Amino acid sequence: LYLTVSSFQNNGLVLTQSSVMDYVDSPVLLSTVGALILLGNTGLPIMVRYIAFTWSRRIQPQSEHKRVLDFLLEHPRRCFTHMFPAVHTLWLLLVVVALNILGTVVVLVQDWDSKAFTGLEAGGKMGNALFQTVSTRTAGMNSINIAQLSQGTTFFMAVMMYFSTTPTVVTMRLSAAEHELDITGRVEGVEEAVITAGNSLKGQARRYLTQDATYLLVICFLICCLEQDSFARAAKHPSPDSDGIYTDFGFFKVLFEILSAYGTCGLSLGFENQTFSFSGVWCG
């Protein structure tokens, strides 16, 4: 029950110390958790519209319920902030599928023979790679030890965490910008200037992805300044208890931790063999 709620809400909290690594050989459970993660986040608008569309096709024509569903499908943003017009929903579906396929391919190509996949057959590797890709952007659960993945894979994961809910938010803003206002008659959380200028898909994506870049750079700089002794100590005296291919205290681990926090993902490259996140030793 706890894992189900945590997965659907994309919280990433699990009652085991190693996230869902204990279920690395359980494809049914990982598939179920992965589906819940998608349905609780970027897949929610897609599934809501699919249910409404399917229901409208099965209901009696000319009935009151039919008219209500037709209005809902024609003007979704006037009824529900996370339901979009058909074209925008299709765009969101294609983006979600493309990102998950791309992420899975990156993990498999970069880390097919990685220590993280030790003991897994081809099917298990592909299943865990897909689960890790689905979980990375929003949920933060891991079925394999991500500290043992290659730098290319973890860099891609950091980028995906930075994107986080971007597809959903951009679709929400784009549908509102094209005169599909939400249930309140305005764009929730978006100023008028955002609606009236640069309403293209490219413009909305660029604005959303760059709006907090300055703050992230400043935060990263401050952490690097405050933790300079830790950087120097890790370079001179590497710990024999390090878990993974990364140093005990490195810049990339700091960047990964910041992007994970910004995307509310919760993934961490860890510190030595401790069960808490890498940020748990900052300024310690």
XYZ file of N, CA and C in Angstrom:
852
model
N 0.828 -1.197 0.000
C 0.000 0.000 0.000
C 0.874 1.264 0.000
N 1.894 1.273 0.855
C 2.780 2.434 0.947
C 3.495 2.675 -0.380
N 4.010 1.608 -0.972
C 4.712 1.724 -2.249
C 3.772 2.177 -3.361
N 2.543 1.711 -3.334
C 1.560 2.092 -4.350
C 1.276 3.590 -4.293
N 0.996 4.092 -3.099
C 0.699 5.523 -2.932
C 1.912 6.371 -3.281
N 3.079 5.950 -2.814
C 4.305 6.690 -3.091
C 4.597 6.745 -4.588
N 4.328 5.647 -5.289
C 4.576 5.596 -6.735
C 3.625 6.516 -7.484
N 2.336 6.438 -7.181
C 1.360 7.251 -7.894
C 1.545 8.736 -7.608
N 1.931 9.071 -6.393
C 2.163 10.466 -6.027
C 3.562 10.950 -6.401
N 4.385 10.052 -6.936
C 5.749 10.383 -7.347
C 6.578 10.938 -6.185
N 6.392 10.363 -5.002
C 7.130 10.812 -3.817
C 8.518 10.202 -3.731
N 8.648 8.951 -4.180
C 9.945 8.289 -4.139
C 10.301 7.676 -2.807
N 9.412 7.752 -1.828
C 9.693 7.191 -0.503
C 9.329 5.708 -0.464
N 10.243 4.912 0.076
C 10.047 3.464 0.180
C 10.464 3.033 1.575
N 9.873 1.968 2.067
C 10.155 1.499 3.424
C 11.424 0.666 3.518
N 12.143 0.508 2.421
C 13.417 -0.207 2.434
C 14.562 0.781 2.240
N 15.747 0.454 2.755
C 16.891 1.359 2.682
C 17.421 1.520 1.265
N 17.210 0.544 0.421
C 17.782 0.560 -0.923
C 16.734 0.826 -2.000
N 15.740 1.654 -1.676
C 14.670 1.983 -2.609
C 13.998 0.690 -3.075
N 13.902 0.453 -4.405
C 13.272 -0.774 -4.893
C 14.308 -1.726 -5.489
N 15.564 -1.595 -5.063
C 16.616 -2.480 -5.562
C 16.383 -3.929 -5.155
N 15.619 -4.140 -4.089
C 15.314 -5.506 -3.666
C 14.403 -6.211 -4.661
N 13.765 -5.463 -5.558
C 12.831 -6.037 -6.526
C 13.401 -6.010 -7.939
N 14.725 -5.984 -8.041
C 15.364 -5.897 -9.346
C 15.012 -7.083 -10.238
N 14.690 -8.212 -9.630
C 14.324 -9.413 -10.391
C 12.817 -9.638 -10.433
N 12.035 -8.598 -10.168
C 10.569 -8.717 -10.162
C 9.974 -7.809 -11.243
N 9.939 -8.279 -12.494
C 9.461 -7.436 -13.599
C 8.009 -6.992 -13.443
N 7.166 -7.849 -12.865
C 5.755 -7.492 -12.701
C 5.619 -6.315 -11.746
N 6.334 -6.373 -10.618
C 6.246 -5.292 -9.644
C 6.827 -3.996 -10.205
N 7.980 -4.086 -10.877
C 8.595 -2.888 -11.446
C 7.713 -2.287 -12.534
N 7.082 -3.129 -13.333
C 6.183 -2.638 -14.380
C 4.981 -1.925 -13.769
N 4.448 -2.502 -12.691
C 3.295 -1.885 -12.019
C 3.675 -0.544 -11.410
N 4.812 -0.509 -10.722
C 5.277 0.744 -10.123
C 5.564 1.789 -11.200
N 6.197 1.357 -12.291
C 6.480 2.283 -13.384
C 5.211 2.859 -13.989
N 4.189 2.023 -14.161
C 2.913 2.503 -14.693
C 2.251 3.497 -13.747
N 2.325 3.225 -12.441
C 1.757 4.150 -11.456
C 2.485 5.490 -11.474
N 3.798 5.455 -11.655
C 4.583 6.689 -11.719
C 4.131 7.542 -12.898
N 3.961 6.907 -14.051
C 3.517 7.639 -15.241
C 2.097 8.174 -15.077
N 1.200 7.338 -14.577
C -0.195 7.744 -14.436
C -0.375 8.838 -13.394
N 0.535 8.912 -12.444
C 0.427 9.938 -11.414
C 1.073 11.248 -11.793
N 1.711 11.297 -12.971
C 2.388 12.534 -13.356
C 2.100 12.872 -14.810
N 3.073 12.693 -15.692
C 2.907 13.127 -17.079
C 1.840 12.335 -17.830
N 1.543 11.145 -17.379
C 0.527 10.347 -18.052
C -0.889 10.651 -17.611
N -1.043 11.450 -16.547
C -2.380 11.737 -16.023
C -3.277 12.448 -17.041
N -2.832 13.542 -17.678
C -3.705 14.203 -18.671
C -4.070 13.282 -19.832
N -3.128 12.422 -20.224
C -3.386 11.495 -21.325
C -4.459 10.490 -20.930
N -4.335 9.924 -19.743
C -5.288 8.916 -19.302
C -6.663 9.519 -19.032
N -6.708 10.734 -18.487
C -7.997 11.387 -18.223
C -8.761 11.613 -19.518
N -8.059 12.105 -20.543
C -8.737 12.318 -21.829
C -9.138 10.986 -22.470
N -8.301 9.980 -22.346
C -8.630 8.669 -22.912
C -9.885 8.098 -22.265
N -9.997 8.225 -20.946
C -11.180 7.714 -20.242
C -12.432 8.474 -20.680
N -12.320 9.807 -20.764
C -13.468 10.610 -21.187
C -13.880 10.271 -22.621
N -12.880 10.091 -23.490
C -13.168 9.760 -24.894
C -13.834 8.392 -25.007
N -13.292 7.412 -24.301
C -13.861 6.056 -24.342
C -15.274 6.042 -23.790
N -15.490 6.755 -22.702
C -16.820 6.812 -22.091
C -17.822 7.468 -23.037
N -17.385 8.529 -23.719
C -18.290 9.244 -24.623
C -18.705 8.358 -25.805
N -17.847 7.425 -26.204
C -18.175 6.536 -27.309
C -19.141 5.430 -26.907
N -19.195 5.125 -25.631
C -20.029 4.018 -25.162
C -21.377 4.475 -24.621
N -21.515 5.761 -24.373
C -22.724 6.261 -23.746
C -23.808 6.486 -24.792
N -25.049 6.531 -24.349
C -26.182 6.683 -25.267
C -26.182 8.059 -25.934
N -26.288 8.129 -27.251
C -26.311 9.419 -27.962
C -27.486 10.291 -27.508
N -27.294 11.596 -27.594
C -28.313 12.593 -27.261
C -28.666 12.635 -25.777
N -27.965 11.883 -24.965
C -28.243 11.907 -23.526
C -27.526 13.086 -22.879
N -27.911 13.378 -21.650
C -27.284 14.492 -20.919
C -25.810 14.208 -20.657
N -25.504 12.981 -20.330
C -24.109 12.598 -20.090
C -23.271 12.743 -21.355
N -23.871 12.425 -22.504
C -23.167 12.566 -23.780
C -22.820 14.022 -24.050
N -23.751 14.926 -23.792
C -23.501 16.358 -24.018
C -22.433 16.881 -23.060
N -22.479 16.395 -21.843
C -21.471 16.824 -20.861
C -20.081 16.370 -21.286
N -19.960 15.123 -21.708
C -18.659 14.593 -22.130
C -18.168 15.271 -23.398
N -19.063 15.567 -24.315
C -18.665 16.266 -25.544
C -18.123 17.661 -25.219
N -18.791 18.335 -24.293
C -18.310 19.659 -23.889
C -16.948 19.551 -23.201
N -16.794 18.510 -22.370
C -15.525 18.297 -21.679
C -14.398 18.048 -22.673
N -14.656 17.242 -23.692
C -13.630 16.937 -24.688
C -13.324 18.131 -25.581
N -14.317 18.978 -25.805
C -14.121 20.138 -26.667
C -13.476 21.307 -25.925
N -13.801 21.448 -24.641
C -13.264 22.553 -23.835
C -12.688 22.001 -22.523
N -11.645 21.189 -22.599
C -11.135 20.506 -21.398
C -10.592 21.454 -20.336
N -9.914 22.537 -20.748
C -9.299 23.420 -19.760
C -10.319 24.218 -18.959
N -11.554 24.300 -19.436
C -12.598 24.989 -18.683
C -13.160 24.113 -17.578
N -12.819 22.855 -17.602
C -13.352 21.908 -16.624
C -12.278 21.324 -15.718
N -11.057 21.187 -16.243
C -10.001 20.514 -15.478
C -8.652 21.043 -15.948
N -7.842 21.525 -15.021
C -6.570 22.145 -15.405
C -5.591 21.160 -16.016
N -5.729 19.868 -15.726
C -4.793 18.875 -16.240
C -5.421 18.003 -17.327
N -6.340 18.584 -18.067
C -6.881 17.911 -19.243
C -6.741 18.865 -20.412
N -6.183 18.363 -21.536
C -5.824 19.222 -22.653
C -6.595 18.843 -23.914
N -6.628 19.750 -24.903
C -7.231 19.417 -26.200
C -6.535 18.219 -26.839
N -7.195 17.638 -27.830
C -6.709 16.392 -28.434
C -5.309 16.533 -29.017
N -5.057 17.630 -29.750
C -3.747 17.816 -30.389
C -2.647 17.926 -29.354
N -2.891 18.687 -28.297
C -1.883 18.865 -27.255
C -1.660 17.579 -26.467
N -2.722 16.824 -26.284
C -2.584 15.536 -25.589
C -1.748 14.570 -26.418
N -1.965 14.560 -27.714
C -1.173 13.711 -28.597
C 0.290 14.124 -28.569
N 0.538 15.432 -28.578
C 1.918 15.925 -28.497
C 2.572 15.471 -27.197
N 1.847 15.575 -26.094
C 2.382 15.153 -24.800
C 2.692 13.664 -24.804
N 1.799 12.856 -25.378
C 2.008 11.408 -25.455
C 3.272 11.086 -26.245
N 3.448 11.733 -27.382
C 4.624 11.476 -28.211
C 5.906 11.866 -27.495
N 5.888 12.990 -26.776
C 7.079 13.435 -26.049
C 7.421 12.458 -24.929
N 6.425 12.037 -24.172
C 6.657 11.101 -23.065
C 7.224 9.784 -23.586
N 6.638 9.255 -24.657
C 7.124 7.999 -25.239
C 8.545 8.163 -25.758
N 8.804 9.275 -26.455
C 10.132 9.508 -27.029
C 11.190 9.634 -25.940
N 10.892 10.365 -24.867
C 11.858 10.538 -23.781
C 12.171 9.214 -23.092
N 11.145 8.396 -22.889
C 11.371 7.113 -22.219
C 12.145 6.137 -23.108
N 11.853 6.140 -24.404
C 12.610 5.280 -25.315
C 14.056 5.738 -25.400
N 14.259 7.051 -25.524
C 15.616 7.585 -25.610
C 16.405 7.272 -24.347
N 15.797 7.476 -23.189
C 16.483 7.197 -21.930
C 16.852 5.736 -21.778
N 15.939 4.859 -22.175
C 16.207 3.420 -22.086
C 17.366 3.027 -22.984
N 17.378 3.562 -24.201
C 18.459 3.263 -25.145
C 19.796 3.765 -24.602
N 19.816 4.955 -24.032
C 21.057 5.513 -23.478
C 21.602 4.616 -22.375
N 20.740 4.195 -21.453
C 21.180 3.341 -20.347
C 21.729 2.015 -20.871
N 21.028 1.402 -21.810
C 21.448 0.095 -22.326
C 22.749 0.188 -23.120
N 22.879 1.218 -23.951
C 24.089 1.360 -24.764
C 25.298 1.679 -23.894
N 25.125 2.555 -22.933
C 26.237 2.986 -22.097
C 26.619 1.966 -21.031
N 25.644 1.205 -20.540
C 25.909 0.389 -19.347
C 25.444 -1.054 -19.473
N 25.424 -1.584 -20.686
C 24.987 -2.976 -20.857
C 25.828 -3.941 -20.019
N 27.135 -3.698 -19.963
C 28.037 -4.567 -19.197
C 28.435 -3.948 -17.862
N 27.668 -2.974 -17.419
C 27.989 -2.296 -16.163
C 27.770 -3.202 -14.956
N 28.479 -2.893 -13.885
C 28.334 -3.635 -12.639
C 26.924 -3.495 -12.080
N 26.250 -2.388 -12.444
C 24.892 -2.151 -11.946
C 23.918 -3.228 -12.420
N 24.210 -3.870 -13.549
C 23.328 -4.893 -14.106
C 23.862 -6.305 -13.880
N 24.784 -6.470 -12.966
C 25.360 -7.780 -12.691
C 24.273 -8.789 -12.298
N 24.305 -9.947 -12.928
C 23.365 -11.011 -12.588
C 22.047 -10.951 -13.340
N 21.858 -9.945 -14.183
C 20.598 -9.807 -14.914
C 20.743 -10.316 -16.345
N 19.711 -10.987 -16.817
C 19.672 -11.410 -18.213
C 19.273 -10.221 -19.090
N 19.229 -10.440 -20.393
C 18.920 -9.359 -21.328
C 17.566 -8.719 -21.026
N 16.562 -9.575 -20.772
C 15.235 -9.046 -20.464
C 15.228 -8.221 -19.186
N 15.951 -8.686 -18.169
C 16.025 -7.956 -16.910
C 16.718 -6.621 -17.067
N 17.765 -6.589 -17.889
C 18.469 -5.333 -18.137
C 17.556 -4.319 -18.813
N 16.824 -4.770 -19.823
C 15.933 -3.862 -20.544
C 14.797 -3.379 -19.645
N 14.255 -4.284 -18.825
C 13.177 -3.898 -17.923
C 13.622 -2.891 -16.884
N 14.792 -3.116 -16.303
C 15.294 -2.192 -15.287
C 15.734 -0.862 -15.892
N 16.261 -0.907 -17.122
C 16.632 0.332 -17.803
C 15.394 1.178 -18.075
N 14.313 0.538 -18.499
C 13.068 1.258 -18.746
C 12.495 1.815 -17.450
N 12.492 0.996 -16.401
C 11.975 1.471 -15.113
C 12.780 2.662 -14.615
N 14.109 2.584 -14.704
C 14.947 3.670 -14.224
C 14.696 4.951 -15.017
N 14.455 4.807 -16.311
C 14.162 5.976 -17.141
C 12.833 6.606 -16.753
N 11.813 5.779 -16.553
C 10.491 6.284 -16.173
C 10.551 6.970 -14.815
N 11.292 6.384 -13.893
C 11.350 6.902 -12.526
C 12.221 8.144 -12.382
N 13.196 8.292 -13.252
C 14.201 9.333 -13.074
C 13.616 10.738 -13.067
N 12.725 11.060 -13.996
C 12.298 12.438 -14.162
C 11.486 12.969 -13.001
N 10.728 12.121 -12.319
C 9.836 12.663 -11.291
C 9.789 11.863 -9.991
N 9.943 10.544 -10.043
C 9.681 9.727 -8.859
C 10.906 9.514 -7.983
N 12.080 9.335 -8.588
C 13.297 9.191 -7.804
C 13.523 7.832 -7.190
N 12.821 6.812 -7.647
C 13.089 5.460 -7.172
C 14.152 4.829 -8.065
N 14.924 3.913 -7.519
C 15.930 3.231 -8.327
C 15.935 1.739 -8.034
N 15.926 0.959 -9.116
C 15.962 -0.496 -8.985
C 17.379 -1.033 -9.138
N 18.316 -0.168 -9.556
C 19.730 -0.516 -9.668
C 20.549 0.557 -8.977
N 21.811 0.257 -8.714
C 22.693 1.217 -8.051
C 23.175 2.240 -9.085
N 22.600 3.435 -9.087
C 22.933 4.416 -10.117
C 24.350 4.952 -9.953
N 24.964 4.757 -8.784
C 26.344 5.197 -8.584
C 27.322 4.340 -9.374
N 26.845 3.215 -9.903
C 27.687 2.336 -10.709
C 27.448 2.518 -12.206
N 26.588 3.455 -12.563
C 26.342 3.742 -13.971
C 27.409 4.687 -14.515
N 27.590 4.699 -15.819
C 28.620 5.524 -16.444
C 28.275 7.005 -16.348
N 29.300 7.854 -16.548
C 29.089 9.292 -16.491
C 28.109 9.762 -17.558
N 28.152 9.133 -18.728
C 27.219 9.519 -19.781
C 25.776 9.283 -19.382
N 25.515 8.149 -18.739
C 24.158 7.833 -18.309
C 23.686 8.766 -17.210
N 24.524 8.994 -16.201
C 24.109 9.861 -15.104
C 23.968 11.315 -15.554
N 24.763 11.741 -16.530
C 24.587 13.091 -17.075
C 23.232 13.197 -17.773
N 22.880 12.172 -18.544
C 21.568 12.163 -19.198
C 20.454 12.169 -18.157
N 20.635 11.429 -17.077
C 19.643 11.414 -16.005
C 19.507 12.794 -15.370
N 20.642 13.490 -15.200
C 20.597 14.844 -14.634
C 19.800 15.780 -15.532
N 19.987 15.651 -16.845
C 19.230 16.476 -17.796
C 17.742 16.150 -17.708
N 17.404 14.875 -17.606
C 16.001 14.482 -17.502
C 15.372 14.996 -16.206
N 16.130 15.020 -15.127
C 15.606 15.554 -13.872
C 15.387 17.053 -13.980
N 16.242 17.735 -14.736
C 16.048 19.167 -14.952
C 14.776 19.409 -15.758
N 14.522 18.548 -16.758
C 13.281 18.650 -17.525
C 12.070 18.369 -16.642
N 12.190 17.319 -15.832
C 11.147 16.922 -14.883
C 9.758 16.963 -15.516
N 8.903 17.865 -15.032
C 7.527 17.948 -15.523
C 7.373 18.918 -16.685
N 8.466 19.298 -17.341
C 8.405 20.273 -18.431
C 7.361 19.937 -19.493
N 7.272 18.689 -19.996
C 6.263 18.410 -21.026
C 4.847 18.762 -20.595
N 4.489 18.411 -19.349
C 3.139 18.703 -18.866
C 2.914 20.198 -18.707
N 3.878 20.896 -18.103
C 3.729 22.333 -17.859
C 3.680 23.103 -19.170
N 4.554 22.754 -20.106
C 4.562 23.437 -21.405
C 3.240 23.204 -22.126
N 2.725 21.988 -22.081
C 1.436 21.703 -22.706
C 0.326 22.502 -22.045
N 0.362 22.618 -20.726
C -0.639 23.383 -19.993
C -0.613 24.851 -20.413
N 0.582 25.424 -20.497
C 0.710 26.822 -20.881
C 0.333 27.039 -22.347
N 0.713 26.086 -23.186
C 0.422 26.225 -24.605
C -1.076 26.164 -24.861
N -1.773 25.239 -24.211
C -3.213 25.126 -24.405
C -3.933 26.359 -23.879
N -3.415 26.955 -22.803
C -4.016 28.176 -22.275
C -3.743 29.350 -23.199
N -2.522 29.379 -23.766
C -2.160 30.466 -24.661
C -2.998 30.457 -25.931
N -3.539 29.285 -26.281
C -4.366 29.182 -27.477
C -5.853 29.261 -27.119
N -6.130 30.101 -26.087
C -7.491 30.458 -25.701
C -8.266 29.307 -25.085
N -7.557 28.334 -24.520
C -8.218 27.305 -23.731
C -7.920 27.596 -22.271
N -8.688 28.474 -21.661
C -8.450 28.855 -20.283
C -8.911 27.751 -19.344
N -8.410 27.823 -18.099
C -8.759 26.773 -17.151
C -10.106 27.056 -16.509
N -10.436 26.284 -15.492
C -11.750 26.350 -14.864
C -12.016 27.700 -14.212
N -10.959 28.443 -13.864
C -11.115 29.760 -13.234
C -11.264 30.867 -14.262
N -11.090 30.552 -15.549
C -11.179 31.569 -16.581
C -9.868 32.278 -16.836
N -8.788 31.767 -16.254
C -7.460 32.356 -16.464
C -6.442 31.232 -16.467
N -5.181 31.597 -16.660
C -4.115 30.600 -16.655
C -3.553 30.506 -15.247
N -3.735 29.373 -14.635
C -3.319 29.207 -13.252
C -1.816 29.343 -13.093
N -1.381 30.275 -12.248
C 0.027 30.429 -11.931
C 0.852 31.088 -13.004
N 0.226 31.631 -14.048
C 0.958 32.259 -15.131
C 0.489 33.686 -15.291
N 1.417 34.639 -15.338
C 1.061 36.029 -15.493
C 0.586 36.309 -16.914
N -0.135 37.424 -17.077
C -0.682 37.783 -18.373
C 0.407 37.971 -19.407
N 1.574 38.500 -18.971
C 2.668 38.738 -19.918
C 3.163 37.440 -20.519
N 3.078 36.367 -19.745
C 3.517 35.063 -20.239
C 2.565 34.550 -21.314
N 1.299 34.890 -21.183
C 0.307 34.382 -22.120
C 0.368 35.126 -23.451
N 0.600 36.422 -23.378
C 0.479 37.243 -24.572
C 1.732 37.309 -25.413
N 2.880 36.894 -24.866
C 4.126 37.002 -25.626
C 4.774 35.640 -25.789
N 5.176 35.345 -27.018
C 5.898 34.095 -27.271
C 5.078 32.866 -26.981
N 3.907 32.751 -27.607
C 2.998 31.661 -27.283
C 3.290 30.367 -28.039
N 4.311 30.350 -28.849
C 4.628 29.137 -29.591
C 5.139 28.056 -28.651
N 5.107 26.825 -29.132
C 5.610 25.709 -28.336
C 7.073 25.926 -27.970
N 7.854 26.366 -28.934
C 9.274 26.613 -28.695
C 9.470 27.716 -27.666
N 8.668 28.770 -27.775
C 8.789 29.880 -26.831
C 8.412 29.473 -25.422
N 7.338 28.708 -25.266
C 6.919 28.259 -23.946
C 7.974 27.349 -23.319
N 8.535 26.438 -24.111
C 9.557 25.526 -23.591
C 10.811 26.292 -23.178
N 11.242 27.223 -24.013
C 12.440 27.998 -23.690
C 12.237 28.808 -22.415
N 11.082 29.419 -22.278
C 10.827 30.238 -21.093
C 10.828 29.394 -19.820
N 10.175 28.242 -19.892
C 10.085 27.405 -18.694
C 11.428 26.823 -18.293
N 12.233 26.421 -19.280
C 13.510 25.770 -18.982
C 14.586 26.738 -18.520
N 14.432 28.015 -18.831
C 15.475 28.992 -18.476
C 15.093 29.910 -17.328
N 13.855 29.838 -16.853
C 13.405 30.810 -15.865
C 14.147 30.713 -14.522
N 14.637 29.525 -14.172
C 15.313 29.353 -12.883
C 16.800 29.047 -13.022
N 17.348 29.157 -14.242
C 18.743 28.780 -14.472
C 19.702 29.609 -13.619
N 19.441 30.917 -13.504
C 20.329 31.797 -12.724
C 20.386 31.366 -11.270
N 19.235 31.067 -10.692
C 19.199 30.645 -9.287
C 19.963 29.343 -9.084
N 19.826 28.414 -10.010
C 20.538 27.144 -9.887
C 22.047 27.338 -9.966
N 22.491 28.221 -10.844
C 23.931 28.501 -10.958
C 24.469 29.128 -9.686
N 23.719 30.060 -9.112
C 24.147 30.709 -7.867
C 24.215 29.702 -6.728
N 23.205 28.847 -6.624
C 23.184 27.832 -5.566
C 24.357 26.880 -5.723
N 24.620 26.452 -6.948
C 25.740 25.541 -7.205
C 27.064 26.201 -6.829
N 27.225 27.478 -7.157
C 28.439 28.207 -6.820
C 28.622 28.298 -5.310
N 27.570 28.610 -4.581
C 27.653 28.737 -3.125
C 28.015 27.408 -2.467
N 27.433 26.331 -2.940
C 27.750 25.017 -2.370
C 29.208 24.662 -2.619
N 29.689 24.951 -3.832
C 31.095 24.672 -4.146
C 32.025 25.479 -3.252
N 31.653 26.724 -2.944
C 32.473 27.563 -2.062
C 32.454 27.044 -0.633
N 31.282 26.688 -0.149
C 31.140 26.231 1.234
C 31.770 24.862 1.462
N 31.842 24.051 0.412
C 32.348 22.688 0.555
C 33.749 22.517 -0.040
N 34.508 23.595 -0.175
C 35.825 23.487 -0.798
C 36.769 22.579 -0.012
N 36.658 22.565 1.308
C 37.494 21.662 2.108
C 37.158 20.197 1.840
N 35.889 19.925 1.640
C 35.469 18.545 1.353
C 35.972 18.094 -0.017
N 35.960 18.993 -1.002
C 36.498 18.677 -2.325
C 37.988 18.328 -2.234
N 38.722 19.160 -1.500
C 40.162 18.959 -1.374
C 40.478 17.670 -0.614
N 39.722 17.412 0.455
C 39.959 16.203 1.254
C 39.669 14.941 0.449
N 38.611 14.948 -0.349
C 38.269 13.772 -1.158
C 39.310 13.522 -2.241
N 39.901 14.600 -2.762
C 40.919 14.454 -3.804
C 42.217 13.872 -3.244
N 42.552 14.248 -2.019
C 43.807 13.794 -1.411
C 43.681 12.429 -0.748
N 42.538 12.186 -0.153
C 42.375 10.945 0.620
C 41.082 10.230 0.214
N 41.067 9.549 -0.922
C 39.865 8.814 -1.341
C 39.529 7.708 -0.348
N 38.258 7.550 -0.083
C 37.815 6.561 0.902
C 37.750 5.168 0.295
N 38.177 4.155 1.045
C 38.072 2.766 0.547
C 36.630 2.264 0.547
N 35.726 3.021 1.190
C 34.328 2.601 1.286
C 33.456 3.192 0.186
N 34.074 3.833 -0.803
C 33.292 4.454 -1.876
C 32.445 3.413 -2.600
N 31.207 3.763 -2.850
C 30.282 2.871 -3.536
C 29.993 3.448 -4.913
N 30.540 2.847 -5.950
C 30.319 3.361 -7.295
C 31.602 3.843 -7.946
N 31.464 4.473 -9.123
C 32.631 4.889 -9.895
C 32.951 6.370 -9.713
N 32.235 7.046 -8.818
C 32.432 8.482 -8.621
C 33.231 8.731 -7.339
N 33.917 9.851 -7.293
C 34.683 10.187 -6.092
C 33.741 10.454 -4.929
N 34.308 10.458 -3.724
C 33.476 10.698 -2.550
C 32.799 12.058 -2.622
N 33.554 13.047 -3.079
C 33.019 14.409 -3.111
C 33.507 15.078 -4.387
N 32.636 15.162 -5.389
C 33.010 15.739 -6.673
C 31.973 16.720 -7.172
N 32.381 17.545 -8.131
C 31.472 18.570 -8.650
C 30.246 17.960 -9.302
N 30.440 16.874 -10.064
C 29.287 16.296 -10.758
C 28.256 15.774 -9.770
N 28.705 15.219 -8.648
C 27.761 14.731 -7.649
C 26.966 15.885 -7.045
N 27.617 17.035 -6.878
C 26.915 18.224 -6.388
C 25.866 18.667 -7.402
N 26.269 18.740 -8.670
C 25.347 19.153 -9.722
C 24.169 18.186 -9.832
N 24.455 16.898 -9.773
C 23.410 15.872 -9.845
C 22.419 16.045 -8.691
N 22.936 16.307 -7.503
C 22.081 16.463 -6.319
C 21.190 17.693 -6.441
N 21.744 18.787 -6.956
C 20.978 20.025 -7.107
C 19.853 19.842 -8.122
N 20.165 19.247 -9.262
C 19.149 19.041 -10.292
C 18.071 18.060 -9.826
N 18.479 17.072 -9.039
C 17.515 16.133 -8.492
C 16.554 16.845 -7.540
N 17.096 17.746 -6.735
C 16.251 18.507 -5.811
C 15.349 19.477 -6.570
N 15.908 20.137 -7.589
C 15.124 21.097 -8.380
C 13.961 20.410 -9.092
N 14.200 19.225 -9.607
C 13.139 18.477 -10.274
C 12.284 17.669 -9.329
N 12.517 17.824 -8.007
C 11.822 17.067 -6.950
C 11.831 15.573 -7.252
N 12.991 15.061 -7.668
C 13.110 13.646 -8.050
C 13.569 12.772 -6.886
N 14.591 13.218 -6.160
C 15.044 12.460 -5.003
C 16.161 11.477 -5.263
N 16.647 11.374 -6.499
C 17.771 10.475 -6.767
C 19.067 11.082 -6.251
N 19.996 10.230 -5.856
C 21.279 10.690 -5.337
C 22.361 9.672 -5.673
N 23.570 10.167 -5.907
C 24.703 9.277 -6.163
C 25.330 8.776 -4.867
N 24.819 9.224 -3.743
C 25.236 8.703 -2.444
C 26.602 9.170 -1.981
N 26.950 8.750 -0.773
C 28.248 9.077 -0.197
C 28.819 7.827 0.444
N 29.982 7.394 -0.084
C 30.613 6.162 0.385
C 29.578 5.041 0.357
N 29.393 4.322 1.455
C 28.404 3.239 1.464
C 27.232 3.560 2.392
N 26.999 4.861 2.611
C 25.931 5.277 3.509
C 24.575 5.165 2.818
N 23.508 5.034 3.624
C 22.167 4.874 3.065
C 21.478 6.207 2.814
N 22.032 7.312 3.329
C 21.396 8.612 3.113
C 21.949 9.265 1.849
N 21.319 10.345 1.419
C 21.706 11.033 0.196
C 23.041 11.743 0.356
N 23.636 12.100 -0.784
C 24.919 12.801 -0.798
C 24.826 14.138 -0.066
N 23.707 14.817 -0.170
C 23.546 16.110 0.505
C 23.555 15.983 2.017
N 23.431 14.768 2.526
C 23.450 14.568 3.977
C 24.789 14.853 4.622
N 25.873 14.953 3.828
C 27.202 15.239 4.399
C 27.652 16.657 4.081
N 26.819 17.444 3.449
C 27.207 18.823 3.141
C 27.309 19.641 4.408
N 28.375 20.428 4.481
C 28.612 21.317 5.638
C 28.588 20.531 6.937
N 29.029 19.265 6.855
C 29.014 18.430 8.044
C 30.291 18.523 8.844
